[in-house]
Tab-separated table of C-alpha atoms in Angstrom:
chain	number	residue	atom	x	y	z
P	1	MET	CA	-90.171	105.190	64.223
P	2	SER	CA	-93.674	105.191	64.948
P	3	GLU	CA	-95.405	108.064	63.510
P	4	ARG	CA	-98.416	109.969	63.840
P	5	LEU	CA	-101.233	109.835	60.530
P	6	PRO	CA	-103.225	112.367	59.280
P	7	ILE	CA	-106.879	111.880	59.948
P	8	LEU	CA	-109.050	114.424	57.819
P	9	ARG	CA	-112.049	115.241	57.762
P	10	ILE	CA	-114.698	115.025	54.977
P	11	GLY	CA	-117.969	115.966	55.583
P	12	GLU	CA	-119.847	113.704	58.219
P	13	ASN	CA	-116.389	111.111	57.371
P	14	LEU	CA	-113.117	111.052	58.812
P	15	LEU	CA	-110.354	109.767	55.925
P	16	VAL	CA	-106.715	107.821	57.231
P	17	SER	CA	-104.252	107.683	54.016
P	18	ILE	CA	-102.030	105.705	54.986
P	19	GLN	CA	-98.647	106.041	52.671
P	20	VAL	CA	-95.829	105.041	54.828
P	21	ASP	CA	-95.254	101.439	55.538
P	22	LEU	CA	-96.898	100.533	59.240
P	23	ASP	CA	-95.587	99.875	62.054
P	24	ASP	CA	-97.111	98.288	65.206
P	25	GLN	CA	-96.949	101.646	67.236
P	26	THR	CA	-98.001	103.115	64.442
P	27	VAL	CA	-101.385	101.222	64.103
P	28	LEU	CA	-101.483	101.544	67.776
P	29	ASN	CA	-101.386	105.428	67.552
P	30	LEU	CA	-103.905	105.300	64.249
P	31	GLN	CA	-106.193	103.108	66.513
P	32	ASP	CA	-106.692	105.730	70.039
P	33	ASP	CA	-106.148	109.162	67.131
P	34	LEU	CA	-109.259	107.712	65.162
P	35	ALA	CA	-111.310	106.584	67.971
P	36	GLU	CA	-110.929	110.112	69.537
P	37	GLN	CA	-111.444	112.246	66.072
P	38	VAL	CA	-114.910	110.319	65.710
P	39	VAL	CA	-116.117	111.284	69.290
P	40	LYS	CA	-115.083	115.034	68.702
P	41	GLN	CA	-115.631	115.144	65.224
P	42	GLY	CA	-119.075	113.048	65.964
P	43	ALA	CA	-118.008	111.238	62.328
P	44	ARG	CA	-120.752	108.508	60.907
P	45	GLY	CA	-118.117	106.872	58.871
P	46	VAL	CA	-114.482	106.443	58.655
P	47	VAL	CA	-112.147	105.293	55.274
P	48	ILE	CA	-109.022	103.737	55.745
P	49	ASP	CA	-106.870	104.113	52.282
P	50	ILE	CA	-104.564	101.512	52.356
P	51	THR	CA	-103.588	101.918	48.612
P	52	ALA	CA	-99.660	102.743	49.281
P	53	ALA	CA	-99.842	99.910	51.599
P	54	GLU	CA	-97.362	96.930	49.740
P	55	ILE	CA	-97.946	94.709	53.024
P	56	VAL	CA	-100.608	94.568	55.760
P	57	ASP	CA	-98.885	91.481	58.373
P	58	SER	CA	-101.316	89.678	60.525
P	59	PHE	CA	-100.629	92.722	63.683
P	60	VAL	CA	-101.833	94.894	61.361
P	61	GLY	CA	-104.960	93.473	59.657
P	62	ARG	CA	-106.293	92.569	63.182
P	63	MET	CA	-105.956	96.221	64.231
P	64	LEU	CA	-108.108	97.015	60.759
P	65	SER	CA	-110.670	94.625	62.221
P	66	THR	CA	-110.100	96.218	65.787
P	67	ILE	CA	-110.785	99.954	64.525
P	68	ALA	CA	-113.942	98.872	62.367
P	69	SER	CA	-115.544	97.823	65.796
P	70	ILE	CA	-114.357	99.675	68.239
P	71	CYS	CA	-115.569	103.204	65.183
P	72	ARG	CA	-119.378	100.411	65.634
P	73	LEU	CA	-118.972	101.305	69.334
P	74	LEU	CA	-118.808	104.724	68.868
P	75	ASP	CA	-121.012	104.777	65.822
P	76	ALA	CA	-119.193	105.160	62.834
P	77	GLU	CA	-118.963	102.650	59.933
P	78	THR	CA	-115.368	102.004	58.853
P	79	VAL	CA	-114.500	100.771	55.035
P	80	VAL	CA	-111.486	99.938	54.054
P	81	VAL	CA	-110.486	101.019	50.733
P	82	GLY	CA	-107.601	100.705	48.163
P	83	MET	CA	-106.467	97.496	49.016
P	84	ARG	CA	-103.695	95.816	46.510
P	85	PRO	CA	-104.382	91.822	44.651
P	86	ALA	CA	-101.038	90.992	47.245
P	87	VAL	CA	-102.421	92.509	50.376
P	88	ALA	CA	-105.537	90.633	49.973
P	89	ILE	CA	-103.992	87.349	48.818
P	90	THR	CA	-101.529	87.579	51.873
P	91	LEU	CA	-104.338	88.315	53.896
P	92	VAL	CA	-106.420	85.251	53.334
P	93	GLU	CA	-103.565	82.865	53.561
P	94	LEU	CA	-102.966	84.123	56.994
P	95	GLY	CA	-105.948	83.251	57.545
P	96	LEU	CA	-107.876	86.661	58.327
P	97	SER	CA	-111.325	87.313	57.110
P	98	LEU	CA	-111.951	90.726	58.190
P	99	GLY	CA	-114.632	90.373	60.194
P	100	GLY	CA	-116.866	93.728	60.118
P	101	VAL	CA	-115.167	95.510	58.009
P	102	ARG	CA	-116.138	96.097	54.787
P	103	THR	CA	-114.039	96.844	52.130
P	104	ALA	CA	-113.933	98.749	48.973
P	105	LEU	CA	-111.762	98.815	45.252
P	106	ASN	CA	-110.902	102.358	45.494
P	107	LEU	CA	-111.700	105.727	47.471
P	108	GLU	CA	-115.311	106.783	45.431
P	109	ARG	CA	-116.439	103.780	46.667
P	110	GLY	CA	-115.771	103.776	50.097
P	111	LEU	CA	-117.412	107.084	50.227
P	112	ALA	CA	-120.712	106.068	48.263
P	113	ILE	CA	-121.006	103.300	51.300
P	114	LEU	CA	-121.189	104.921	54.031
P	115	SER	CA	-122.928	107.449	51.738
P	116	GLU	CA	-125.813	104.900	51.107
P	117	ARG	CA	-125.492	103.458	55.150
P	118	SER	CA	-126.047	107.394	55.961
P	119	SER	CA	-128.830	107.833	53.492
P	120	ALA	CA	-130.834	104.206	55.325
P	121	ARG	CA	-130.344	105.866	58.665
P	122	VAL	CA	-131.786	109.180	57.804
P	123	ALA	CA	-134.803	107.371	55.795
P	124	GLY	CA	-135.030	104.893	59.097
P	125	ARG	CA	-134.017	101.501	57.898
């Protein structure tokens, strides 16, 4: 059964904390919901917290990259935070590089990356 994941707003950023095992339909729903919310909220950044995810298969890995590409086209940067070492090893073994997706160890660092980007944008860099 697919679920809709809650999307929270923190300032100019959106936060998705994945606390369930991801099935294909849930990830597809997340892609649609995030694109809609980035536009609706005028978000400049998206943080996807996968701390609770024990498994990220090749489909979910590709979808994270696709979601980041969609958000980038909508002028929002995506940072994936909380990746477990086993998940990172699996993604590398699968040959997935998550191109274009910024990663951070935790939510605090992820929000700091987005804050730095926002500051650079304001400064015109």
